[in-house]
Coordinates of C-alpha atoms and ligand atoms in Angstrom, one line a residue:
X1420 CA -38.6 -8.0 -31.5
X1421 CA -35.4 -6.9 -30.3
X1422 CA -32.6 -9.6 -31.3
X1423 CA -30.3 -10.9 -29.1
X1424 CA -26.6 -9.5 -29.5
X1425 CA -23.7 -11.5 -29.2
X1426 CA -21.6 -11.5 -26.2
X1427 CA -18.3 -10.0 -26.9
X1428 CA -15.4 -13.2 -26.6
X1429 CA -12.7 -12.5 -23.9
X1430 CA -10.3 -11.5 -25.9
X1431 CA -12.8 -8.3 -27.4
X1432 CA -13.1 -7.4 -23.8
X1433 CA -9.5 -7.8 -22.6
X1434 CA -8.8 -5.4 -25.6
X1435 CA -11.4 -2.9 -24.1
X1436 CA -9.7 -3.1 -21.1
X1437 CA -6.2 -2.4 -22.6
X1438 CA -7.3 0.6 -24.1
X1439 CA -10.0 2.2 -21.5
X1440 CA -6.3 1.8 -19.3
X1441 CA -4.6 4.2 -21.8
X1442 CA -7.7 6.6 -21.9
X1443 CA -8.8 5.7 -25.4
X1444 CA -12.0 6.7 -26.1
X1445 CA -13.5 5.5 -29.0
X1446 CA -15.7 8.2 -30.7
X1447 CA -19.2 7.1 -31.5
X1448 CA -20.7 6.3 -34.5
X1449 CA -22.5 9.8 -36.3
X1450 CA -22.8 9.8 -39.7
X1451 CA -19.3 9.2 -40.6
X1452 CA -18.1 7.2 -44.1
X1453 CA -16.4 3.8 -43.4
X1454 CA -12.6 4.0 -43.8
X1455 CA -9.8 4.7 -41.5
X1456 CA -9.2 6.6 -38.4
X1457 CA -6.2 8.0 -36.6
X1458 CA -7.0 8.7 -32.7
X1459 CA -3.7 10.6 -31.6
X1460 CA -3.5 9.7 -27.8
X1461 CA -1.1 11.5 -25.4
X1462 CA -1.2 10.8 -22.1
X1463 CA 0.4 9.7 -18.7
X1464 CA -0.6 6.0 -19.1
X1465 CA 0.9 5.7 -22.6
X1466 CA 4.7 6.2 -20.9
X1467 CA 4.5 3.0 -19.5
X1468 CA 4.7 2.1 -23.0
X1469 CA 7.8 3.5 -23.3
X1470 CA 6.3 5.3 -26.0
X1471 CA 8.6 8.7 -27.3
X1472 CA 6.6 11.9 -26.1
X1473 CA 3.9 9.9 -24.2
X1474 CA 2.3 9.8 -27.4
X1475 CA 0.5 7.0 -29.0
X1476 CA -1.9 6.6 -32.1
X1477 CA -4.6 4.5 -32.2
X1478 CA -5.4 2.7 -35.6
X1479 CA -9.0 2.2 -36.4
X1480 CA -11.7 1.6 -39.0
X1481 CA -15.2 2.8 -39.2
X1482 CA -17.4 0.5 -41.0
X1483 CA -21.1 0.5 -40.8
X1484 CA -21.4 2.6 -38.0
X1485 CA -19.3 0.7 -35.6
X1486 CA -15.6 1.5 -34.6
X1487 CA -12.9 -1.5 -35.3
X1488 CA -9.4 -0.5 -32.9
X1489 CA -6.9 -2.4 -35.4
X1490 CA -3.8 -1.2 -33.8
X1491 CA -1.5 0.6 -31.4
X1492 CA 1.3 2.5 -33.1
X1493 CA 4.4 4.3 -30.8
X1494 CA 8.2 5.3 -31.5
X1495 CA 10.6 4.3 -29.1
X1496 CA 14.0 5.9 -28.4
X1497 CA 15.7 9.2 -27.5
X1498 CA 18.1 9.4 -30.4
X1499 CA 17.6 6.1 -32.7
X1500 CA 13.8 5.6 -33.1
X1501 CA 12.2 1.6 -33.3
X1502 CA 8.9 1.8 -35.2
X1503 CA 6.4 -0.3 -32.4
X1504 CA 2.8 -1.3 -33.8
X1505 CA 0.3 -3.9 -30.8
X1506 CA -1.8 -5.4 -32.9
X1507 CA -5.3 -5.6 -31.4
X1508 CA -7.2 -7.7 -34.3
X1509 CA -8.9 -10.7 -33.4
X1510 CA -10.4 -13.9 -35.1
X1511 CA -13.6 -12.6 -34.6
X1512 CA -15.8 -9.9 -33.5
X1513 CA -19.0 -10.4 -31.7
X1514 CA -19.1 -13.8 -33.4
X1515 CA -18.9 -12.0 -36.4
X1516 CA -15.7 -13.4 -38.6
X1517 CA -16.3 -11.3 -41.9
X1518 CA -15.1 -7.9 -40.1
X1519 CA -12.2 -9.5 -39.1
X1520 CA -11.1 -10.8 -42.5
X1521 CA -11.9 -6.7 -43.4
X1522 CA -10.1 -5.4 -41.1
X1523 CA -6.9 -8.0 -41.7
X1524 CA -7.0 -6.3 -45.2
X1525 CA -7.8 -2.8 -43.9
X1526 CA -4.0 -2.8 -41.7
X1527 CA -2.1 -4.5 -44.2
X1528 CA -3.4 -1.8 -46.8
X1529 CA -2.1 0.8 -44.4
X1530 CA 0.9 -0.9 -43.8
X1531 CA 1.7 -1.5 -47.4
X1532 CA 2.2 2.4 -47.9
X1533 CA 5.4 4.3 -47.0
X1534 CA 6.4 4.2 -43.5
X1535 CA 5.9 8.1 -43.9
X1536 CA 2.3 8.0 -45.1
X1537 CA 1.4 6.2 -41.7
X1538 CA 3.4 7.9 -39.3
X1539 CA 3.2 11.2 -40.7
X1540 CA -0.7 11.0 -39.5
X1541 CA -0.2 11.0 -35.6
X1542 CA 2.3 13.7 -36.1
X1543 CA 3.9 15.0 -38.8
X1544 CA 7.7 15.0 -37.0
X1545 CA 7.1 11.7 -36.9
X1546 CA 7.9 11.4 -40.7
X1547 CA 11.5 13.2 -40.8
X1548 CA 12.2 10.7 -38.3
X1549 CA 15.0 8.0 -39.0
X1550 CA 14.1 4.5 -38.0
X1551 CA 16.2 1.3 -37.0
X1552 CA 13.6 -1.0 -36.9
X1553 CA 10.4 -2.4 -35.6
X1554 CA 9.0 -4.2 -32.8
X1555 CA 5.8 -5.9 -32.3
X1556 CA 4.0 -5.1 -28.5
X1557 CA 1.1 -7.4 -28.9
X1558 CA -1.0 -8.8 -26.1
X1559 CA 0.2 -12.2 -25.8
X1560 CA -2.8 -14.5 -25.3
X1561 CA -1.4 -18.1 -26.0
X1562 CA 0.3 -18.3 -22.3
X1563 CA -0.5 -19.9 -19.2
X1564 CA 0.9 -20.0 -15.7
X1565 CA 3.7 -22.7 -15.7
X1566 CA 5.0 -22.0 -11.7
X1567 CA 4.4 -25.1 -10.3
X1568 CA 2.9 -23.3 -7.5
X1569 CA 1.0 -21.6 -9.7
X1570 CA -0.2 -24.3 -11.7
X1571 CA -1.2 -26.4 -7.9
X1572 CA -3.1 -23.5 -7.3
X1573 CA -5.3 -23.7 -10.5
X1574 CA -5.7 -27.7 -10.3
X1575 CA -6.9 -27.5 -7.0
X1576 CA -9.9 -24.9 -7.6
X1577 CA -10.6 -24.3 -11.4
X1578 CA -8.9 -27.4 -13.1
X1579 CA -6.9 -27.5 -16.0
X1580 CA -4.5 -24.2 -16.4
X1581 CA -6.2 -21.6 -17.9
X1582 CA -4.0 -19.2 -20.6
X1583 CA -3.9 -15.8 -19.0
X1584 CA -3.3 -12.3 -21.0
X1585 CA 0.1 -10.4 -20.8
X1586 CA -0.7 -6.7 -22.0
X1587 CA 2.1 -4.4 -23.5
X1588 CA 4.6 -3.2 -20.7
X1589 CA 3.2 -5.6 -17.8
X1590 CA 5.8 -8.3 -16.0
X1591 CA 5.9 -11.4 -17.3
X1592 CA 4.2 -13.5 -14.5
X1593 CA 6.6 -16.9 -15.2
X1594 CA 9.2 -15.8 -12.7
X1595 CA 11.5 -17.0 -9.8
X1596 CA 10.2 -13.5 -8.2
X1597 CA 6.4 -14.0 -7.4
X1598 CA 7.1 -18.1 -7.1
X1599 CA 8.9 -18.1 -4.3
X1600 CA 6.7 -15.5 -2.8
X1601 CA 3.8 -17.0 -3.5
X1602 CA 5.5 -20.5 -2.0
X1603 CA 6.7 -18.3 1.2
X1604 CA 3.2 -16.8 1.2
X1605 CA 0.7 -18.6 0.2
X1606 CA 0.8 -21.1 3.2
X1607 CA 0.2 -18.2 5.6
X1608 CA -3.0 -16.9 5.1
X1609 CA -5.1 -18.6 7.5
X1610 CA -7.7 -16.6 8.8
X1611 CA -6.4 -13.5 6.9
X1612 CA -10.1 -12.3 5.1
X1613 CA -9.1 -9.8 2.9
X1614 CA -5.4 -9.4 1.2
X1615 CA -3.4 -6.3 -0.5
X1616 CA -1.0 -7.1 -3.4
X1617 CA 1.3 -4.2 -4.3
X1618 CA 2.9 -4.0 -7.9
X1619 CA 0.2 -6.8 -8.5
X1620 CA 1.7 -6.6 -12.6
X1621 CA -0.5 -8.7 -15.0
X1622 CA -2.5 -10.2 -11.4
X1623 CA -1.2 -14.0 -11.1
X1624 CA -0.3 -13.3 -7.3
X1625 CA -4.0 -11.9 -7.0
X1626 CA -5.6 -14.7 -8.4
X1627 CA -4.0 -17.5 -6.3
X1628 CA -4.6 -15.3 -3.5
X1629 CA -8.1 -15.5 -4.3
X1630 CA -8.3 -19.2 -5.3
X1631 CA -6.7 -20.4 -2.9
X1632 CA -8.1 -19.0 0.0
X1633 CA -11.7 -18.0 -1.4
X1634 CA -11.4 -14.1 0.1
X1635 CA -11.1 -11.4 -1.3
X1636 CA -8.4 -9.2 -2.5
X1637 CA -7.3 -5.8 -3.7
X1638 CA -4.3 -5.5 -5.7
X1639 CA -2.7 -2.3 -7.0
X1640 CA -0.2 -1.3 -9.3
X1641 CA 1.4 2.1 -10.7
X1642 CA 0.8 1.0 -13.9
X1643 CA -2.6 1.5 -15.4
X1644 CA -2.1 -1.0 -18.3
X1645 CA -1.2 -3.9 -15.2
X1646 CA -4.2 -2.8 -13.5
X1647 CA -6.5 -3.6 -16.5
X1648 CA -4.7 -7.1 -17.1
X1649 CA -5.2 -8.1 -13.6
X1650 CA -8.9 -7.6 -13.9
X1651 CA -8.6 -9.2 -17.4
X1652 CA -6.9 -12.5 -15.3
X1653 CA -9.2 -12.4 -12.4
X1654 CA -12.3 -12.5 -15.4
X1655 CA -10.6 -15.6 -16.9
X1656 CA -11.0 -17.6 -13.6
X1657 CA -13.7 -16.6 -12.4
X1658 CA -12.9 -14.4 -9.9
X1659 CA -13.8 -10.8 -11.6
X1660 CA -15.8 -10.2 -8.2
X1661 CA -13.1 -11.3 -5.7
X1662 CA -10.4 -8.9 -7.2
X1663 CA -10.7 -5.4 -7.5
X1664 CA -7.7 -3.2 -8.8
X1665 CA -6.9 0.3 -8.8
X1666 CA -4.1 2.6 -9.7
X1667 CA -1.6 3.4 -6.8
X1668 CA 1.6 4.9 -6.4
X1669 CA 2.9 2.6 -2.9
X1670 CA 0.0 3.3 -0.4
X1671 CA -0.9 6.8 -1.5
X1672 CA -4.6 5.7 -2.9
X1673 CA -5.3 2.9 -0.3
X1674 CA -7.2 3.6 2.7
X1675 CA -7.5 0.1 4.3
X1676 CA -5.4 -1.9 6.4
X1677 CA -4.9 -5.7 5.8
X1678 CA -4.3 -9.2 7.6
X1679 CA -1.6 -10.0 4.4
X1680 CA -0.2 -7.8 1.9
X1681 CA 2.5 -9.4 -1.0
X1682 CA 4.4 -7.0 -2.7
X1683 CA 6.8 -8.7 -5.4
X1684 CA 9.0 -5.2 -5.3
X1685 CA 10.7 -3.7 -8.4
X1686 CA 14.9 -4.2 -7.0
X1687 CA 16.1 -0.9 -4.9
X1688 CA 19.1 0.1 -6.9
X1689 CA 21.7 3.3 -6.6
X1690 CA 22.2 3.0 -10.1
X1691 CA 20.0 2.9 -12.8
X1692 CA 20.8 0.2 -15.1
X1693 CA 18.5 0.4 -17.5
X1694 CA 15.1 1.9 -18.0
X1695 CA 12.6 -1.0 -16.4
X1696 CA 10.5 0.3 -13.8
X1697 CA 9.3 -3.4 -12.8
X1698 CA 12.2 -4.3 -12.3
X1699 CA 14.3 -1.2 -10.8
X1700 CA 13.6 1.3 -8.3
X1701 CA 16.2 4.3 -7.9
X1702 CA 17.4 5.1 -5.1
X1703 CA 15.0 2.6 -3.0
X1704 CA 11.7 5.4 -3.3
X1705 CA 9.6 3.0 -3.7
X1706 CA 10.2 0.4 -1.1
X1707 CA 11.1 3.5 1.4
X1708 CA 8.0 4.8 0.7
X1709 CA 5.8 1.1 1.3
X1710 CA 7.7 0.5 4.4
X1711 CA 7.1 4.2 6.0
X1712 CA 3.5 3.7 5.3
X1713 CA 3.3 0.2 6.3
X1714 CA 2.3 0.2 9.7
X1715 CA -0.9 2.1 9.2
X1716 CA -1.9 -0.8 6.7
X1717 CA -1.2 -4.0 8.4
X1718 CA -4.2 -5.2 11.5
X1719 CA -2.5 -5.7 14.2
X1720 CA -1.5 -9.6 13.6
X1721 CA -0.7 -8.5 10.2
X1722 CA 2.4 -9.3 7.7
X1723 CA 3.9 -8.3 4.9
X1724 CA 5.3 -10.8 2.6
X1725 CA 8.0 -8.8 0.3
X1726 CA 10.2 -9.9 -2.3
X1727 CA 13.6 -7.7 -2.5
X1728 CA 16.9 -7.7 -1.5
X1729 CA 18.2 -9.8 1.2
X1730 CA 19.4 -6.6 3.2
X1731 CA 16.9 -4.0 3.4
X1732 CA 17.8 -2.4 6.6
X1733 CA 18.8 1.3 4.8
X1734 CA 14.8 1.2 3.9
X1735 CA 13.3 0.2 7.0
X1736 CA 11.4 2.9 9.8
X1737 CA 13.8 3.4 12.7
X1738 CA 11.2 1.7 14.9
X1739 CA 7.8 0.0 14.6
X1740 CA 8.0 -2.8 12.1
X1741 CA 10.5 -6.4 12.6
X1742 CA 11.4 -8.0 9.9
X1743 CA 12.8 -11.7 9.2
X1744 CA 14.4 -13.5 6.1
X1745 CA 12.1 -16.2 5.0
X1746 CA 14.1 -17.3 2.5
X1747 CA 17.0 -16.4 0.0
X1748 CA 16.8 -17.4 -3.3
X1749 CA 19.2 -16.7 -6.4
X1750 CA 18.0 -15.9 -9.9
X1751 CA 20.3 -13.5 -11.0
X1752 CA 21.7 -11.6 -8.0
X1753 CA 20.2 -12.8 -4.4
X1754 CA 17.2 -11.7 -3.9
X1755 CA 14.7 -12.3 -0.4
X1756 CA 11.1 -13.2 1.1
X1757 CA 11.2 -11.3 4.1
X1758 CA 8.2 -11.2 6.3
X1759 CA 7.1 -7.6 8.1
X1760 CA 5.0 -7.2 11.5
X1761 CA 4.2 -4.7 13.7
X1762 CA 7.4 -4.8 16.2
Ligands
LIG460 C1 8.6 -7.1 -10.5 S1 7.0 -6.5 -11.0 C2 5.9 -7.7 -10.2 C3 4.6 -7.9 -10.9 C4 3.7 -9.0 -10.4 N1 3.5 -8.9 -9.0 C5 4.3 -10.4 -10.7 O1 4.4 -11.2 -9.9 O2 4.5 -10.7 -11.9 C6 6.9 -5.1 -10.0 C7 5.5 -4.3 -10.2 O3 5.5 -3.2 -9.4 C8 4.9 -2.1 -10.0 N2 5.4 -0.8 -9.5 C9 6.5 -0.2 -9.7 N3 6.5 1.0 -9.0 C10 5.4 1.0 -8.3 C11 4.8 1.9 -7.3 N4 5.4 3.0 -7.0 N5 3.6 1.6 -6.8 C12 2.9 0.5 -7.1 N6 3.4 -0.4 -8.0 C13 4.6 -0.2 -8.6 C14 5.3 -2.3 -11.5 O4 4.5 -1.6 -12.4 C15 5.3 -3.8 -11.6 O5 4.0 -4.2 -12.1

């Protein structure tokens, strides 16, 4: 009789998710002794971390032939280093609470050693290494959508507002940004049957897409790790089917066209002000690059709604596209909805 195994909670899969975005993978079982493992990790997706050298070190334990992730260790820095641990333990595993209370004990054993002992593992560099402090990149799971745009959304499909995951290095989705272009937006997809959001982030603009209208929509990001936590939103409502997500850089792995494409964009700047690619883009390169390519992903009644600057005409195409202000809206500096056609 074959028994009936537990299925894993959300959180266990929004974890999985996390970590199949960074590349992990988690070795199988063989006969191996329970205790700890170090999986060194080096890879593109780990940057958007932050993470010093694109390298990352995953924290497990073996027991009884299964493989435990407990956490995420990284330096940050280029010349002071911060010490930055994601915890990925949960409450419970597969139903199963006694593993979790092992592994709680498990990562405070290693942690109770000398910062040496436990970085020295990843890389031994990492040891001589002065640090200034620590920082703790969890997943955040006790948040929920609070745009009241949002929030209608929600109450008029699934109910109550659900919590929705923020993974390690994705935008927060409680801003001014994606509110006002979801309120520009939102009210102008009639008839549009299948939507593109650009720089969809942790997915909240991909979801109401999809609730509200009931069609479905593709959403892309740069980021790997925002790529998983849209699917990992879209599987909390419901909607795992409706939304599919992929890594793209602008347009360069989407081969569509759409009726309606949002794109909340990271601010063109000349300057970099500080290291935040959601939120800066040097020298315009980004929304040069969207715009260029535009044309040959809108339908023919087609818009785009963008969020940017109120003057973008250094980034438009000569010819081919109009563009009108929709609104103007202050946060910080003044920031736009435009909306983009075929001229
Ligand atoms: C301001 S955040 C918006 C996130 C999300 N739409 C929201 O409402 O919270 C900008 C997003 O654009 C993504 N991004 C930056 N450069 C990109 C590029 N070249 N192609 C696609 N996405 C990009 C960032 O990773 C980030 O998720």
């Amino acid at each position: 009789m074959r028994l009936e195994q537990p299925r894993p909670s959300a959180r266990e899969l929004d974890v999985a998710l996390f970590l199949d975005s960074l590349g992990v993978k988690l070795p199988l079982a063989q006969e191996r002794e329970d205790g700890i493992e170090l999986i060194t990790l080096q890879s593109p997706a780990v940057s958007f971390l932050e993470a010093k050298d694109n390298r990352a070190a995953l924290l497990c334990f073996r027991s009884s032939g299964a493989i435990y992730p407990m956490s995420l260790l990284f330096l940050r820095g280029d010349t002071e280093f911060t010490f930055c641990h994601s915890t990925l333990l949960l409450d419970s595993y597969s139903g199963n609470s006694n593993i979790a209370a092992l592994l709680r004990q498990k990562t405070s054993e290693f942690f109770s050693g000398q910062p040496g002992k436990y970085l020295s593992g990843p890389w031994p560099r990492w040891a001589t290494l002065v640090l200034k402090g620590q920082q703790d990149c969890r997943i955040v799971w006790n948040m929920k959508p609070t745009l009241p745009v949002a929030v209608e959304v929600f109450s008029k499909t699934v109910g109550p507002v659900p919590d929705l995951p923020l993974f390690p290095s994705v935008y927060s989705y409680n801003n001014p940004y994606v509110e006002n272009l979801l309120e520009v937006g939102l009210p102008n997809l009639a008839g549009c049957k299948r939507a593109l959001v650009l720089g969809t982030g942790a997915g909240l603009d991909a979801v109401c897409i999809a609730l509200a209208n009931n069609i479905p929509v593709d959403a892309t990001d740069i980021n790997p790790i925002a790529v998983a936590n849209t699917i990992a939103c879209a599987r909390r409502v419901g909607k795992e089917g409706m939304v599919s997500a992929w890594v793209s850089d602008g347009f360069d792995r989407i081969t569509q066209s759409y009726d309606t494409i949002f794109f909340e964009a990271p601010l063109a700047v000349e300057h970099q002000h500080e290291r935040d690619p959601n939120r800066f883009d040097l020298g315009g390169r980004i929304l040069k690059q969207v715009l260029a390519g535009l044309a040959s992903h809108l339908n023919p009644q087609g818009a785009l709604y963008l969020m940017s600057q109120p003057d973008i005409s250094a980034y438009l195409p000569a010819t081919g596209l109009k563009s009108e202000v929709r609104r103007i809206f202050v946060p910080k500096s003044a920031a736009a909805i435009h909306e983009i056609r075929h001229a």
